[in-house]
GROMACS .gro file of C-alpha atoms in nm:
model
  190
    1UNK     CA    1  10.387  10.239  13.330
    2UNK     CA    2  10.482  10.358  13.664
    3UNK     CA    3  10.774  10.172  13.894
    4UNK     CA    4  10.837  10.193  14.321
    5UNK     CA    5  11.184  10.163  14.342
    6UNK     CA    6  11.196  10.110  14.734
    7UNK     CA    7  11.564  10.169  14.815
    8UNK     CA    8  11.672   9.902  15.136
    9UNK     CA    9  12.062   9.848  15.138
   10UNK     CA   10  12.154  10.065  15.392
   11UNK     CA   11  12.321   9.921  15.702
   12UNK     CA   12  12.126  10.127  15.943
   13UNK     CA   13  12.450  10.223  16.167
   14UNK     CA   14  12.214  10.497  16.374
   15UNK     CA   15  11.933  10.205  16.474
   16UNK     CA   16  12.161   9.952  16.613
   17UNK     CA   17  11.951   9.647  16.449
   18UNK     CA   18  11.866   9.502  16.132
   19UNK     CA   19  11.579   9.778  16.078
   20UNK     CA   20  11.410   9.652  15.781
   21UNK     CA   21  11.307   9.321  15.990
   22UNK     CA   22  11.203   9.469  16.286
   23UNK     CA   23  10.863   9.419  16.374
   24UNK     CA   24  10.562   9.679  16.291
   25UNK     CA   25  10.226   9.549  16.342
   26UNK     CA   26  10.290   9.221  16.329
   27UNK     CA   27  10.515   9.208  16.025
   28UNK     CA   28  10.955   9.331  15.914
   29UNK     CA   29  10.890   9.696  15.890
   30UNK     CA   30  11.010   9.636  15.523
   31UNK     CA   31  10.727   9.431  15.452
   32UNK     CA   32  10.496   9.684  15.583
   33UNK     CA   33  10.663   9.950  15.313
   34UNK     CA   34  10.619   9.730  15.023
   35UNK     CA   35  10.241   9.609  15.117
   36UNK     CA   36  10.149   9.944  15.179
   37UNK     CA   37  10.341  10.050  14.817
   38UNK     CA   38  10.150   9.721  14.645
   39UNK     CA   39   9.821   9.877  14.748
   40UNK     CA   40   9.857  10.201  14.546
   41UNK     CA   41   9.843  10.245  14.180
   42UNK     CA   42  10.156  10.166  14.063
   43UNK     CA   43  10.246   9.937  13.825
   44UNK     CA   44  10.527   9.729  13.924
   45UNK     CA   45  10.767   9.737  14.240
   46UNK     CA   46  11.136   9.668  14.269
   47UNK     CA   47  11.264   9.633  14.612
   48UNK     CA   48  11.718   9.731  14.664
   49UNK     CA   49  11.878   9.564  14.869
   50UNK     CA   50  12.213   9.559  14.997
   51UNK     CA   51  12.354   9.504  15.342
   52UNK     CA   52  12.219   9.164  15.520
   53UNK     CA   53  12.056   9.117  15.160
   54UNK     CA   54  12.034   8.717  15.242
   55UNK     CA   55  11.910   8.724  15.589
   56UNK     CA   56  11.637   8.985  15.483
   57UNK     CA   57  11.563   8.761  15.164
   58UNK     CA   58  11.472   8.536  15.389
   59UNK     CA   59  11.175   8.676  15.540
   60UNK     CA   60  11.119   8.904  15.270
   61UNK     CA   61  10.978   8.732  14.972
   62UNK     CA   62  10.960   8.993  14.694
   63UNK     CA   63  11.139   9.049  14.410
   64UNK     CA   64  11.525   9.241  14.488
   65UNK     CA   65  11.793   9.380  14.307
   66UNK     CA   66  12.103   9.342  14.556
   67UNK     CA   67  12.323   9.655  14.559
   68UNK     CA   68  12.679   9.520  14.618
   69UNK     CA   69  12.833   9.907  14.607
   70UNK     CA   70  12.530  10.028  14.891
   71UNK     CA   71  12.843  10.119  15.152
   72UNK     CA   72  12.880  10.412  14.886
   73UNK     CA   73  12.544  10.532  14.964
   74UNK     CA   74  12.191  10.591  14.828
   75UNK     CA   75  12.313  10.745  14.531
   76UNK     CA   76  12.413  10.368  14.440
   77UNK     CA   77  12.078  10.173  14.547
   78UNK     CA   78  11.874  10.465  14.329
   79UNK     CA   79  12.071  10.402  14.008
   80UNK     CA   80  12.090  10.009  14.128
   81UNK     CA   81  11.678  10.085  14.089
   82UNK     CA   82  11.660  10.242  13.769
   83UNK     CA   83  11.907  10.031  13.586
   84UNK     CA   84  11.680   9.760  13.674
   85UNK     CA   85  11.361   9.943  13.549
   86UNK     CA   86  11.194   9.803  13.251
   87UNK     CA   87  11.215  10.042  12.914
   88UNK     CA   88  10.864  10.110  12.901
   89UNK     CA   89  10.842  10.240  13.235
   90UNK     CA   90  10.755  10.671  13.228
   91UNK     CA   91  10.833  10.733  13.570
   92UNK     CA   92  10.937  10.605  13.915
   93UNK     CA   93  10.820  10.687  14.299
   94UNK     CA   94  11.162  10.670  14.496
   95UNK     CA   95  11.053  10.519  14.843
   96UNK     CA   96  11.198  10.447  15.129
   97UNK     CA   97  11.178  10.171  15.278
   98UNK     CA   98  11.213  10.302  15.641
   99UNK     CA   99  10.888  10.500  15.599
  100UNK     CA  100  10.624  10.236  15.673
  101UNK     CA  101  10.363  10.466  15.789
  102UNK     CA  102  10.295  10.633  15.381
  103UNK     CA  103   9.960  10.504  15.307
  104UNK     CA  104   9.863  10.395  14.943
  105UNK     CA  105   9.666  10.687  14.854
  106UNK     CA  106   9.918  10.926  14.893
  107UNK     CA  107  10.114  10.713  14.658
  108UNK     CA  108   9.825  10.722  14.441
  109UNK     CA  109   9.816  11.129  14.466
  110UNK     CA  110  10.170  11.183  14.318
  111UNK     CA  111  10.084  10.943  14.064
  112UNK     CA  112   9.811  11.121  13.938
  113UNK     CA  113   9.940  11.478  13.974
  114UNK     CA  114  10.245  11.366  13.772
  115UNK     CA  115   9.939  11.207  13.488
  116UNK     CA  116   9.738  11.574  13.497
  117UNK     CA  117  10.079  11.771  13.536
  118UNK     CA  118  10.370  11.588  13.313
  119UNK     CA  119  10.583  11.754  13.566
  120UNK     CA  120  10.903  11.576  13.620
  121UNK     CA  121  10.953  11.552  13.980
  122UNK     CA  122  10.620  11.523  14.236
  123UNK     CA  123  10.647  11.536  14.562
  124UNK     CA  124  10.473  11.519  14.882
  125UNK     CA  125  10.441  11.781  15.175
  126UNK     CA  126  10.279  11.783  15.503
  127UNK     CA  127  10.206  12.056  15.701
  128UNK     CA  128  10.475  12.246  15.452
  129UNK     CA  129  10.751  12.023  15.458
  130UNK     CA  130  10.855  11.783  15.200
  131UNK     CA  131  10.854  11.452  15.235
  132UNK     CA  132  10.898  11.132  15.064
  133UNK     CA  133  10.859  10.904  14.832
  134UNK     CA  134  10.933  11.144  14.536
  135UNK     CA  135  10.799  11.060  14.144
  136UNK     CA  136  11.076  11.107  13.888
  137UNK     CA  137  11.020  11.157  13.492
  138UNK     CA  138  11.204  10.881  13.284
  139UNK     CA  139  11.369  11.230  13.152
  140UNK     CA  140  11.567  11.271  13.466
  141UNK     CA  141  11.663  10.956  13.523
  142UNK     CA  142  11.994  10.988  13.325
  143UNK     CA  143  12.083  11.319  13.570
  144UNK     CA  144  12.018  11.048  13.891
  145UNK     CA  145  12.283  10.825  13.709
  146UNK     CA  146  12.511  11.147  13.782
  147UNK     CA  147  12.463  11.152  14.172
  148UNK     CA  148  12.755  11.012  14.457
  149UNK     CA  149  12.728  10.967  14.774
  150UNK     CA  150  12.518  10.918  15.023
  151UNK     CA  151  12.211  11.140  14.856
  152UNK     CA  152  11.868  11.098  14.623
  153UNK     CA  153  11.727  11.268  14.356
  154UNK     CA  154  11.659  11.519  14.641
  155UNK     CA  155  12.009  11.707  14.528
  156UNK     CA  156  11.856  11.768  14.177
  157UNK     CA  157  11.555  11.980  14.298
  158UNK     CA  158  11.611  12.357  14.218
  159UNK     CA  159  11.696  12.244  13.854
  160UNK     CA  160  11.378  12.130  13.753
  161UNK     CA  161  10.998  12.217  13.835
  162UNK     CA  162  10.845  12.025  14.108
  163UNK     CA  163  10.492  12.000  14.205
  164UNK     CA  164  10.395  11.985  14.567
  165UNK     CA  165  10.108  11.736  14.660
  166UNK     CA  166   9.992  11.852  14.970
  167UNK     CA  167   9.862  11.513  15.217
  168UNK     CA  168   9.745  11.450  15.553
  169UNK     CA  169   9.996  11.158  15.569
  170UNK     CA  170  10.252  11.205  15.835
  171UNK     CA  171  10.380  10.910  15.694
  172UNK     CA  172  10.551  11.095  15.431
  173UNK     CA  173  10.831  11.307  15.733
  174UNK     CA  174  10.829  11.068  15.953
  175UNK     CA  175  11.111  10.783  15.913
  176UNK     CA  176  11.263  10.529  16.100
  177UNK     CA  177  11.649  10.605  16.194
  178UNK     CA  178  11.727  10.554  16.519
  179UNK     CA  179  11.594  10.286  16.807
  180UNK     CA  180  11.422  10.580  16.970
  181UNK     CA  181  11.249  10.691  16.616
  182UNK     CA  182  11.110  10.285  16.645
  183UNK     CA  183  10.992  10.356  16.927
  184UNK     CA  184  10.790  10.645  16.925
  185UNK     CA  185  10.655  10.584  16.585
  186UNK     CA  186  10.519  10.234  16.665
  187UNK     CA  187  10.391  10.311  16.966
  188UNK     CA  188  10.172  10.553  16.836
  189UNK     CA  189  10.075  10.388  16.527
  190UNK     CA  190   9.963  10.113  16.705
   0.00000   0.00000   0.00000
């Protein structure tokens, strides 16, 4: 089985607003991340939340873990997210939930080059950068238990082999966090 842990606690200091609720086509941007992550193949999604967790409850009706230690960053809503995963679960695509944009089949990609591969981290690029959301191995899970701060499993690449997936999704680099990001993003995905 394969979990989305879509990580969602953070405050958002650098947009100004309560991000995840802002509107993208016609829906919280939040809700756009997790319809878009319930259309690929995964098995089961767990949404972290943290900051504003009962206002965004509110309009967000999916299943959350709350991360009450988020204000020590994303270090705390990952391992919030695995600690949560069910045992039988063989890997886990880290999203964000501030990328709205990543459609379902690149989702469905690093799922399936991590099933051909068995590598233990896949990841995105487009047009040679990498991007997000990233598949971890159940292996490496206990090293992301390790991590502090305000970092993802990003900080454990270098240690481990990664495949690339190479997408036309510029979904995958392009994230929401500032008012201005909103902006431009929207507009054009409109």
């Amino acid at each position: 089985m394969i979990a989305a842990i879509v990580l969602a606690a953070g405050e958002a200091r650098r947009f100004g607003k309560l991000k995840q609720l802002m509107p993208v086509g016609g829906k919280p941007l939040l809700q756009q991340t997790l319809d878009r992550v319930h259309q690929s193949k995964v098995d089961d999604v767990l949404l972290i939340l943290g900051a504003h967790a009962d206002e965004i409850r509110q309009q967000i009706g999916h299943r959350a873990v709350v991360n009450r230690n988020y204000g020590l960053g994303m270090s705390t809503s990952l391992q919030a997210g695995l600690r949560a995963l069910p045992e039988d679960v063989e890997a886990a695509v880290i999203v964000l939930g501030d990328q709205p944009f990543v459609a379902p089949s690149t989702i469905d990609s690093l799922v399936d080059a991590y099933r051909r591969s068995k590598s233990k981290i896949v990841v995105p690029t487009c047009e040679g950068v990498r991007g997000n959301p990233v598949l971890i191995d159940r292996s490496l899970f206990a090293r992301a238990m390790e991590l502090r701060g305000d970092v993802g499993f990003r900080a454990v690449f270098g240690k481990e082999d990664v495949v690339e997936v190479a997408v036309d999704d510029r979904g995958v680099i392009d994230d929401i966090d500032t008012l201005e990001d909103f902006e431009c993003l929207t507009k054009h995905s409109s």
